[in-house]
Amino acid sequence: MNMKNAENPYGIVRELDATADIEIIAISDTVENLFAATGFALFNLMTDLSAVEPKYRWKVRITGTADFASGLVDWLNELIFLYETKHVFLSRFDVRIREDELTADVWGEEIDPERHEFRMGIKAATYHRLRVERSKEGWIAQVVLDV
Amino acid sequence: MEMKLEKLSEYKWKLPIGSVPGMRVPGIVYGDEALIRSIEKEGSLKQLAQSATLPGAEKAALAMPDIHYGYGFPIGGVLATRCSDGVISPGGVGFDINCGVRLLTTPLSKSDIDKEVEPLVRRLFSYVPCGVGSRGKIKLRKKEMKPVLREGSRWAVENGFGVDADLVVTEAEGCLRDAEPSDVSIHAYDRGRDQLGTLGSGNHFIEIQYVDAVYEADVAEAFGLHEGRVTIMIHSGSRGLGHQVCTDYLKVMQSAVNTYNIHIPDRQLACAPFRSKEGQAYLSALKCAANFAWANRQCLMHWVRQAFHDALGDQCRYDDMPLVYDVAHNIVKIETHNVGGKKVKLAVHRKGATRAWGPHREELPEKYRPWGQPVLIPGDMGTASYVLVGTEHAMAETFGSACHGAGRVLSRKAARRAAKGRSIVRELADKGIAVMSAGRGTIAEEMPDAYKAIDDVIRIVSGAGIARPVVRMRPMGVIKG
């Protein structure tokens, strides 16, 4: 199955109908690409990532998480933290997961109101309807984001 | 499992214990037949039932008529838990701790500014930092933030944002005591550092309005509101600092439920015993975030006052724009209520619900005590907002709580779909409402069609006796993040 597409280079991500928030479901070939896909989707909800160049790199490290699902929430919340504190949009993700540690290199650039469209702000990833599972089709994640 | 409601009266419905396993109290929904039909399959009733499973839940889990599906707890809900042996839950408050609303009045009438609204909206947009990625005008180092977290509105007034008179007409006088800044993480400080005095995005707004209907003239007079008078409503919260506090403590609570052997049907309902160190740490951090939000709204109001004064001069001076009231609608308050004939100390979680205290309460400003508390209800940006007054009946029925707004009916995705090919800004302009927004998607997602009819919500709340309408305001211009 071809997991890559023009919308999201790391997997297939769809937005579900959720009344007050954004719920996404993602599918990818590896769990690392699944995390990358959700990271890309997070920023693609906030802006048009085709206008965001992967100019600068930041490192992310998450440890001590109980399971992949909790790890996904920690990962997305760490990306939200980077976005808000460094004022950046991120468009490229290289994720490595070993036992209970996630390390990642992420690339993007500082938010430029002249070039970057503002779509919405995302406050946090939640634990509601959260799952990360392996299936015949690949790795699947489902997560609700608070807008 | 299907949620079956029992009709108790025209506007009150019961979700019985047993609707989901583990309910400790029933659910009570304030709504009419049409509302009940619209939410039956939406999922919010199940969320209400699940919230009723939390230890220490008293009397009933309540749903106001603006109820809609959230994450864990429904939005538009109230859950009170006993402090003695119950729990406290960050999900019962939401990420935007002390998201709330304040209302100012002015000496202006609608006809004074009919031709000035667009320039006023543009000026507000330039004075108030708003939108995704926006940076505030106030930048604080961590140690400078600690007094903000401890003192809330008082910090703002002492630093030139507003006047002393603003404090007494703010819920809790703009400060929850015993807020300990060391309970707030470095991540939260980092997120909040340059966000003090920013509007935020999504459904946050500043709206220029005029009073177009008065329902109770005596109460309106006491609140300083008159027909035709221009008012300004500000809706904003604790920004990234509050969001991070919730994120941090939801994570703490994921472990706490195991430590204290609490079974929860949804991870977003994670909690800890109120008296535990985790519970007390969250309460303290929540107070810090709430105080940050009050300081935030105080700063936003200062720039609104400046904008109007700079635009209109002596016609509308800074000191001629008094604050009517400020309410929180995502918060936990520690309150004593009468339950079964006994006074019980409760953690009252209001998630998309507003305190609505009746008359003669000492906590209210003296000038409002004979009447009750102003309850500020923003509608969607195309129709109307309301000021209500709290009632004795609310004290008995809903822990002194009422609705907080119109409540969404369309998902953001569905709203964007419905808005395709339409210019919502032009539609609002055709109605005489000037709109400026920092976010392209915001206007579509926040369009009037995405919300329940505010008039219906007000009718139900009034019919149920938990708050009475005092005045209605119509929008003239709005800025959104």
XYZ file of C-alpha atoms in Angstrom:
628
model
C 0.000 0.000 0.000
C 1.399 3.402 -0.936
C 1.376 5.300 2.325
C 2.847 8.521 1.052
C 0.802 11.238 -0.583
C 1.128 14.866 -1.552
C -0.851 16.063 1.467
C 1.285 14.308 4.044
C 4.641 12.803 3.124
C 4.674 10.441 6.126
C 1.292 8.751 5.899
C -2.400 9.243 5.305
C -4.224 11.526 7.702
C -7.910 12.344 7.730
C -9.863 14.771 9.837
C -13.014 13.379 11.468
C -16.053 15.378 12.486
C -15.748 16.497 16.124
C -18.001 19.281 17.349
C -15.701 21.650 19.180
C -12.263 20.182 18.461
C -10.263 18.477 15.715
C -10.033 14.695 15.620
C -7.549 13.074 13.258
C -6.901 9.515 12.239
C -3.534 8.642 10.742
C -2.105 5.537 9.147
C 1.478 4.827 8.203
C 3.922 2.013 7.544
C 6.053 2.371 10.678
C 5.349 3.792 14.110
C 8.065 6.413 13.561
C 6.429 7.580 10.348
C 3.082 7.545 12.156
C 4.424 10.031 14.698
C 5.950 12.089 11.878
C 2.616 12.027 10.027
C 0.682 13.331 13.015
C 3.302 16.033 13.592
C 2.991 17.128 9.973
C -0.818 17.048 10.221
C -0.733 19.180 13.371
C 1.119 21.979 11.601
C -0.814 21.514 8.345
C -3.958 22.335 10.329
C -2.375 25.567 11.542
C -0.899 26.761 8.263
C -0.201 25.793 4.648
C 2.997 23.811 5.049
C 3.927 24.155 1.381
C 5.043 27.686 2.329
C 7.142 26.536 5.290
C 10.762 25.798 4.499
C 12.741 23.324 6.594
C 15.446 25.940 7.273
C 16.349 25.306 10.896
C 16.491 22.203 13.048
C 15.359 21.537 16.599
C 15.687 18.393 18.652
C 12.894 16.709 20.592
C 13.377 14.058 23.263
C 10.656 12.315 25.230
C 11.314 9.609 27.808
C 9.507 7.577 30.398
C 6.180 7.307 28.613
C 3.999 4.332 29.491
C 2.895 3.371 25.987
C 2.782 4.544 22.361
C -0.557 6.291 22.829
C 0.638 8.365 25.795
C 3.837 8.957 23.859
C 1.835 10.354 20.959
C 0.158 12.892 23.273
C 3.553 13.846 24.746
C 5.037 14.186 21.224
C 2.280 16.418 19.874
C 2.258 18.533 23.036
C 6.015 18.992 22.765
C 5.606 20.175 19.154
C 2.897 22.615 20.295
C 5.291 23.866 22.958
C 7.997 24.452 20.311
C 5.540 26.255 18.042
C 4.389 28.602 20.799
C 7.696 29.318 22.458
C 9.986 29.494 19.403
C 7.213 30.945 17.169
C 7.880 28.397 14.435
C 5.997 26.222 12.022
C 7.564 22.774 11.426
C 7.370 20.881 8.141
C 9.894 18.036 8.343
C 10.199 15.309 10.949
C 12.729 12.529 11.484
C 11.543 10.384 14.399
C 13.352 7.544 16.150
C 11.665 5.391 18.791
C 13.630 2.954 21.006
C 11.954 1.255 23.977
C 10.571 4.144 26.044
C 12.531 6.941 24.389
C 11.579 9.073 21.425
C 14.162 11.314 19.802
C 13.486 13.413 16.778
C 14.988 16.059 14.545
C 12.372 18.495 13.356
C 12.822 21.255 10.791
C 10.938 24.417 10.006
C 11.201 28.167 10.179
C 10.086 31.173 12.176
C 6.485 32.250 11.572
C 6.357 35.023 8.976
C 2.902 36.669 8.775
C 3.750 37.891 5.246
C 4.300 34.383 3.878
C 2.531 32.047 6.274
C -1.218 31.742 6.392
C -2.820 31.466 9.868
C -5.598 28.890 9.913
C -6.149 27.975 13.557
C -4.303 27.630 16.841
C -4.097 24.252 18.554
C -3.847 24.280 22.331
C -3.090 20.650 23.133
C -3.410 16.984 22.249
C -5.923 15.189 24.483
C -6.334 11.628 25.773
C -9.909 11.400 24.485
C -10.524 8.478 22.051
C -6.763 8.114 21.889
C -5.230 5.062 20.281
C -2.059 3.882 18.602
C -2.359 0.366 17.198
C -0.735 -1.922 14.745
C -3.053 -3.431 12.151
C -2.824 -5.329 8.875
C -2.907 -1.991 7.033
C -0.103 -0.530 9.098
C 0.189 1.617 12.220
C -2.938 3.615 13.109
C -3.278 6.590 15.421
C -6.367 8.481 16.484
C -6.185 11.639 18.578
C -8.358 14.653 19.431
C -6.711 18.073 19.395
C -8.096 20.951 21.412
C -8.595 24.076 19.306
C -25.673 1.936 25.339
C -28.574 4.234 24.468
C -29.065 7.253 26.674
C -32.725 7.427 27.755
C -33.874 10.655 29.354
C -36.857 11.044 31.707
C -38.736 14.292 31.394
C -39.104 15.936 34.806
C -40.614 19.228 33.632
C -40.772 21.400 30.528
C -37.070 22.265 30.661
C -35.568 19.635 32.929
C -34.646 16.061 32.019
C -33.002 13.286 33.980
C -30.408 10.774 32.826
C -30.849 8.028 35.425
C -28.111 6.299 37.376
C -27.205 3.196 35.414
C -27.225 4.905 32.024
C -23.540 4.003 31.990
C -21.903 1.673 34.546
C -20.571 3.315 37.690
C -22.692 6.486 37.817
C -22.798 7.825 41.349
C -25.394 10.520 40.667
C -27.884 11.040 37.841
C -27.403 13.495 35.013
C -29.722 16.495 34.677
C -30.093 18.239 31.324
C -31.685 21.661 30.987
C -33.283 21.704 27.550
C -36.494 21.589 25.571
C -37.764 18.798 23.312
C -35.940 20.131 20.261
C -32.622 20.364 22.092
C -32.970 16.886 23.554
C -33.690 15.437 20.114
C -30.659 17.215 18.662
C -28.229 15.881 21.257
C -29.632 12.364 21.713
C -27.220 10.813 19.246
C -24.480 13.420 19.452
C -22.513 11.773 22.254
C -22.628 14.556 24.847
C -25.199 12.679 26.983
C -22.836 9.737 27.309
C -20.095 12.153 28.313
C -22.416 13.656 30.924
C -23.176 10.180 32.273
C -19.481 9.289 32.374
C -18.639 12.451 34.315
C -21.170 11.321 36.928
C -18.953 8.308 37.708
C -16.271 10.408 39.385
C -15.836 9.824 43.128
C -17.483 12.423 45.337
C -19.954 13.622 42.701
C -22.847 15.315 44.504
C -26.497 15.672 43.592
C -26.217 15.438 39.780
C -23.937 15.995 36.812
C -25.518 18.996 35.118
C -25.806 19.956 31.465
C -26.797 23.443 30.426
C -28.717 24.036 27.165
C -25.518 24.891 25.299
C -24.221 21.378 25.938
C -22.155 19.811 23.188
C -19.600 17.090 22.696
C -16.186 17.788 24.160
C -13.339 15.523 25.227
C -14.075 13.571 28.421
C -16.498 15.985 30.023
C -19.109 17.573 27.756
C -18.889 21.303 27.158
C -21.683 23.130 28.951
C -21.416 20.932 32.028
C -21.160 21.329 35.798
C -19.881 18.654 38.174
C -19.530 19.280 41.910
C -17.439 16.859 43.966
C -17.033 16.748 47.725
C -13.738 18.193 48.922
C -13.707 15.766 51.856
C -13.536 12.523 49.889
C -14.060 13.376 46.224
C -11.748 14.093 43.322
C -10.617 17.070 41.295
C -10.240 16.668 37.525
C -8.472 18.941 35.025
C -10.760 17.624 32.273
C -13.722 19.081 34.173
C -12.276 22.533 33.548
C -10.695 22.249 30.112
C -7.415 23.468 28.658
C -8.304 27.132 28.619
C -8.455 27.629 32.382
C -10.554 30.685 33.225
C -11.634 31.262 29.695
C -14.194 33.926 30.429
C -15.987 37.058 29.399
C -16.103 40.651 30.538
C -18.421 43.482 29.551
C -17.739 47.210 29.604
C -20.268 49.914 29.068
C -19.638 53.340 27.502
C -21.326 56.751 27.401
C -21.952 56.222 23.653
C -25.170 55.398 21.921
C -25.415 53.345 18.742
C -26.057 56.423 16.600
C -22.873 58.070 17.974
C -20.672 55.470 16.297
C -22.757 53.996 13.455
C -20.413 55.490 10.894
C -17.298 54.875 12.984
C -17.505 51.127 13.512
C -15.132 50.035 10.759
C -12.356 52.430 11.774
C -12.917 51.433 15.428
C -12.627 47.759 14.540
C -9.415 48.445 12.588
C -8.016 50.407 15.505
C -8.878 47.632 17.977
C -7.198 45.145 15.637
C -4.035 47.225 15.665
C -4.023 47.850 19.435
C -4.742 44.263 20.580
C -2.321 41.437 19.712
C -4.418 38.561 18.404
C -4.274 35.408 16.352
C -2.146 32.347 15.909
C 1.519 33.034 16.599
C 0.904 36.566 17.811
C 3.296 37.997 20.371
C 2.169 40.272 23.139
C 3.367 43.763 23.981
C 4.193 42.660 27.535
C 7.218 40.436 27.940
C 8.037 39.098 31.378
C 10.868 37.083 32.846
C 9.874 34.087 34.970
C 10.324 35.874 38.281
C 8.271 38.826 36.983
C 5.447 36.439 36.140
C 5.129 35.150 39.700
C 3.249 38.221 40.979
C 0.877 37.919 37.986
C 0.123 34.327 38.951
C -0.355 35.242 42.623
C -2.323 38.454 42.217
C -4.203 38.342 38.908
C -6.153 41.508 38.151
C -4.534 43.349 41.080
C -1.121 42.972 39.414
C -2.525 44.440 36.204
C -4.105 47.450 37.908
C -0.906 48.139 39.884
C 1.024 48.103 36.603
C -1.211 50.595 34.858
C -3.751 48.321 33.182
C -7.119 49.522 34.407
C -8.374 51.035 37.633
C -9.119 49.851 41.185
C -12.862 49.978 40.541
C -12.445 47.116 38.027
C -11.561 44.636 40.753
C -14.771 44.616 42.749
C -16.816 43.876 39.611
C -14.677 40.886 38.609
C -15.578 37.374 39.768
C -13.388 36.565 42.780
C -12.107 40.150 42.426
C -9.822 38.796 39.731
C -7.729 36.661 42.073
C -7.965 33.191 43.596
C -5.953 33.209 46.813
C -3.223 30.720 47.748
C -1.977 30.353 44.201
C 1.559 28.973 44.461
C 3.659 29.697 41.351
C 6.023 26.789 42.030
C 3.147 24.437 41.121
C 3.337 25.773 37.552
C 5.903 24.116 35.264
C 8.725 25.846 33.414
C 7.016 24.840 30.142
C 3.931 26.789 31.244
C 6.003 29.852 32.141
C 7.732 29.640 28.770
C 4.434 29.507 26.909
C 2.890 32.326 28.881
C 5.930 34.618 28.941
C 5.009 36.758 25.928
C 1.296 36.030 25.807
C 0.032 38.283 28.585
C -2.266 40.783 26.922
C -3.035 38.726 23.833
C -6.499 37.769 22.647
C -5.782 34.263 21.345
C -7.527 32.571 18.453
C -10.501 30.288 17.807
C -13.659 31.599 19.437
C -11.936 34.437 21.320
C -13.069 37.903 20.348
C -13.617 41.534 21.227
C -17.025 42.755 20.126
C -18.547 46.217 19.920
C -22.262 45.931 20.676
C -25.312 47.984 21.501
C -28.149 47.210 23.894
C -31.234 46.635 21.779
C -33.653 45.188 24.333
C -34.178 45.646 28.061
C -36.151 42.953 29.877
C -35.752 44.036 33.515
C -35.295 47.791 33.726
C -34.427 47.937 37.457
C -31.705 45.339 37.170
C -30.392 46.867 33.942
C -30.171 50.234 35.703
C -28.257 48.661 38.591
C -25.843 47.043 36.107
C -25.357 50.390 34.301
C -26.967 49.189 31.066
C -29.474 51.211 29.046
C -31.242 50.752 25.743
C -29.154 51.971 22.817
C -25.980 52.090 24.909
C -22.762 50.883 23.282
C -21.058 48.060 25.157
C -17.880 46.083 24.524
C -17.483 42.405 25.277
C -14.102 40.664 25.634
C -13.768 36.865 25.478
C -10.355 35.387 26.259
C -8.560 33.095 28.708
C -5.259 31.976 30.166
C -3.530 31.423 26.837
C -0.632 29.045 26.542
C 0.149 29.151 30.256
C -3.247 27.749 31.186
C -3.210 25.232 28.333
C 0.146 23.906 29.534
C -1.048 23.676 33.163
C -3.904 21.463 31.988
C -1.593 19.377 29.772
C 0.901 18.928 32.640
C -1.683 17.923 35.215
C -3.643 15.636 32.885
C -0.382 13.734 32.560
C 0.079 13.705 36.355
C -3.468 12.451 36.762
C -2.895 9.571 34.310
C -0.602 8.091 36.995
C -2.706 9.320 39.917
C -5.722 7.224 38.903
C -3.519 4.130 39.262
C -1.966 5.296 42.528
C -5.371 5.910 44.077
C -7.157 3.056 42.311
C -9.774 5.230 40.593
C -11.561 3.664 37.678
C -12.415 6.101 34.870
C -14.316 5.317 31.660
C -12.336 7.905 29.602
C -8.683 8.874 30.025
C -9.631 12.513 29.716
C -11.559 12.168 33.014
C -8.283 11.455 34.852
C -8.341 12.859 38.370
C -6.916 12.619 41.873
C -8.459 12.886 45.319
C -9.021 16.542 46.135
C -6.981 16.206 49.320
C -4.060 14.380 47.718
C -0.802 16.144 46.909
C -1.595 15.815 43.189
C -5.072 17.247 43.684
C -3.838 20.181 45.730
C -0.989 20.883 43.324
C -3.425 21.006 40.413
C -5.774 23.308 42.350
C -2.878 25.646 43.089
C -1.676 25.630 39.467
C -5.251 26.209 38.289
C -5.451 29.254 40.555
C -2.213 30.573 39.026
C -3.600 30.102 35.523
C -6.937 31.655 36.474
C -5.143 34.694 37.878
C -3.092 34.951 34.673
C -6.346 34.968 32.684
C -7.835 37.738 34.783
C -4.665 39.791 34.365
C -4.894 39.044 30.628
C -8.466 40.314 30.315
C -7.560 43.350 32.398
C -4.736 44.208 29.939
C -6.979 43.632 26.907
C -9.600 45.925 28.447
C -6.968 48.608 29.009
C -6.157 48.674 25.256
C -9.836 48.665 24.352
C -10.346 51.712 26.564
C -7.272 53.369 25.039
C -8.460 52.608 21.506
C -11.872 54.160 22.088
C -10.430 57.190 23.860
C -7.818 57.746 21.131
C -10.485 57.435 18.430
C -13.279 59.437 20.048
C -11.579 61.777 22.515
C -13.869 63.470 25.036
C -16.854 61.642 23.617
C -15.534 58.463 25.234
C -12.799 58.906 27.755
C -10.867 56.064 29.354
C -12.567 56.624 32.716
C -16.040 56.707 31.142
C -15.951 53.000 30.256
C -16.687 51.123 33.472
C -16.490 47.374 33.719
C -19.932 45.863 34.302
C -18.679 42.401 35.292
C -16.227 39.621 34.442
C -17.090 35.910 34.658
C -15.098 32.710 34.272
C -16.644 29.807 32.385
C -13.901 27.155 32.543
C -12.859 26.804 36.159
C -13.074 24.936 39.475
C -14.297 26.997 42.406
C -14.349 25.829 46.002
C -17.833 26.697 47.224
C -20.154 25.694 50.048
C -23.607 24.637 48.947
C -26.657 23.197 50.591
C -26.932 19.510 49.706
C -29.710 17.473 51.323
C -30.110 20.041 54.097
C -26.411 20.121 54.982
C -23.722 22.619 54.041
C -21.094 20.807 51.993
C -17.756 22.137 50.752
C -17.516 21.296 47.066
C -15.112 21.556 44.135
C -17.532 22.935 41.544
C -16.159 22.166 38.072
C -17.666 24.452 35.418
C -16.588 23.549 31.887
C -18.395 25.911 29.540
C -20.717 27.039 32.322
C -20.957 30.310 34.237
C -21.465 31.030 37.893
C -24.916 32.580 38.300
C -25.387 33.572 41.916
C -28.663 34.846 43.177
C -29.259 37.946 45.325
C -27.895 38.764 48.789
C -24.604 36.905 48.403
C -21.760 38.604 50.261
C -19.277 37.736 47.540
C -21.117 39.973 45.072
C -20.307 43.693 44.727
C -22.510 45.672 47.103
C -24.337 47.483 44.289
C -25.381 44.144 42.737
C -26.320 42.318 45.929
C -30.020 43.235 45.965
C -30.389 41.845 42.428
C -27.950 38.965 41.901
C -24.862 38.396 39.822
C -24.569 39.574 36.194
C -24.242 36.521 33.958
C -22.602 37.381 30.627
C -23.573 35.159 27.714
C -21.906 35.740 24.341
C -23.831 34.430 21.349
C -22.335 33.793 17.933
C -20.960 36.779 16.054
C -24.007 37.329 13.886
C -26.911 37.458 16.282
C -26.940 38.548 19.885
C -25.357 38.340 23.322
C -27.164 38.606 26.613
C -26.710 39.760 30.168
C -28.711 37.640 32.589
C -29.012 37.789 36.369
C -28.518 34.800 38.678
C -31.347 33.514 40.859
C -32.028 31.825 44.187
C -33.399 28.913 42.191
C -29.989 28.463 40.537
C -28.398 28.239 43.981
C -30.783 25.398 44.844
C -30.742 23.613 41.476
C -27.417 24.041 39.712
C -24.859 24.992 42.358
C -25.497 28.546 41.198
C -24.587 27.878 37.555
C -25.949 28.727 34.131
C -24.938 28.350 30.494
C -21.957 30.140 28.918
C -22.872 30.734 25.293
C -24.638 29.361 22.273
C -22.914 25.987 22.030
C -21.662 24.493 18.781
C -23.770 22.325 16.513
C -21.407 21.987 13.558
C -17.929 20.556 13.738
C -15.163 22.859 12.536
C -14.758 20.658 9.462
C -18.487 20.826 8.689
C -18.471 24.590 9.224
C -15.606 25.031 6.761
C -17.528 22.860 4.297
C -20.715 24.880 4.749
C -18.782 28.116 4.300
C -17.243 27.092 0.959
C -18.102 29.561 -1.743
C -19.548 31.988 0.801
C -18.026 35.154 2.116
C -19.017 35.089 5.763
C -17.391 38.487 6.227
C -19.602 39.927 3.446
C -22.700 38.228 4.873
C -21.986 39.832 8.226
C -21.192 43.186 6.569
C -24.600 43.012 4.826
C -26.094 42.786 8.306
C -24.087 45.859 9.318
C -21.451 43.950 11.300
C -17.788 44.781 10.629
C -15.428 41.850 11.182
C -11.657 41.548 11.214
C -9.884 38.293 11.906
C -6.271 37.252 12.133
C -6.998 33.674 11.053
C -8.373 32.722 7.642
C -10.117 29.620 8.887
C -11.506 31.240 12.016
C -14.373 33.144 10.403
C -15.719 30.052 8.652
C -15.384 27.860 11.723
C -16.996 30.476 13.944
C -19.807 31.464 11.566
C -23.277 31.847 13.078
C -24.592 28.647 11.433
C -22.057 26.634 13.466
C -23.836 27.506 16.706
C -27.167 26.795 18.369
C -29.636 29.687 18.370
C -28.681 31.780 21.372
C -32.297 32.907 21.859
C -33.292 29.276 22.418
C -30.532 28.762 24.978
C -31.632 31.890 26.865
C -35.298 30.894 26.704
C -34.506 27.503 28.254
C -32.291 28.910 30.994
C -34.945 31.465 31.806
C -37.764 28.913 31.623
C -35.853 26.648 33.996
C -35.554 29.567 36.420
C -31.776 29.462 36.758
C -31.111 32.909 35.311
C -33.306 35.737 33.981
C -32.546 37.880 30.923
C -31.806 41.530 31.763
C -30.665 42.999 28.425
C -29.823 41.793 24.936
C -26.982 43.243 22.875
C -26.520 43.155 19.095
C -23.079 43.099 17.439
C -21.784 46.110 15.517
C -18.169 45.083 14.991
C -15.878 42.280 16.080
C -12.222 41.324 16.031
C -11.247 37.673 16.205
C -7.957 35.867 16.518
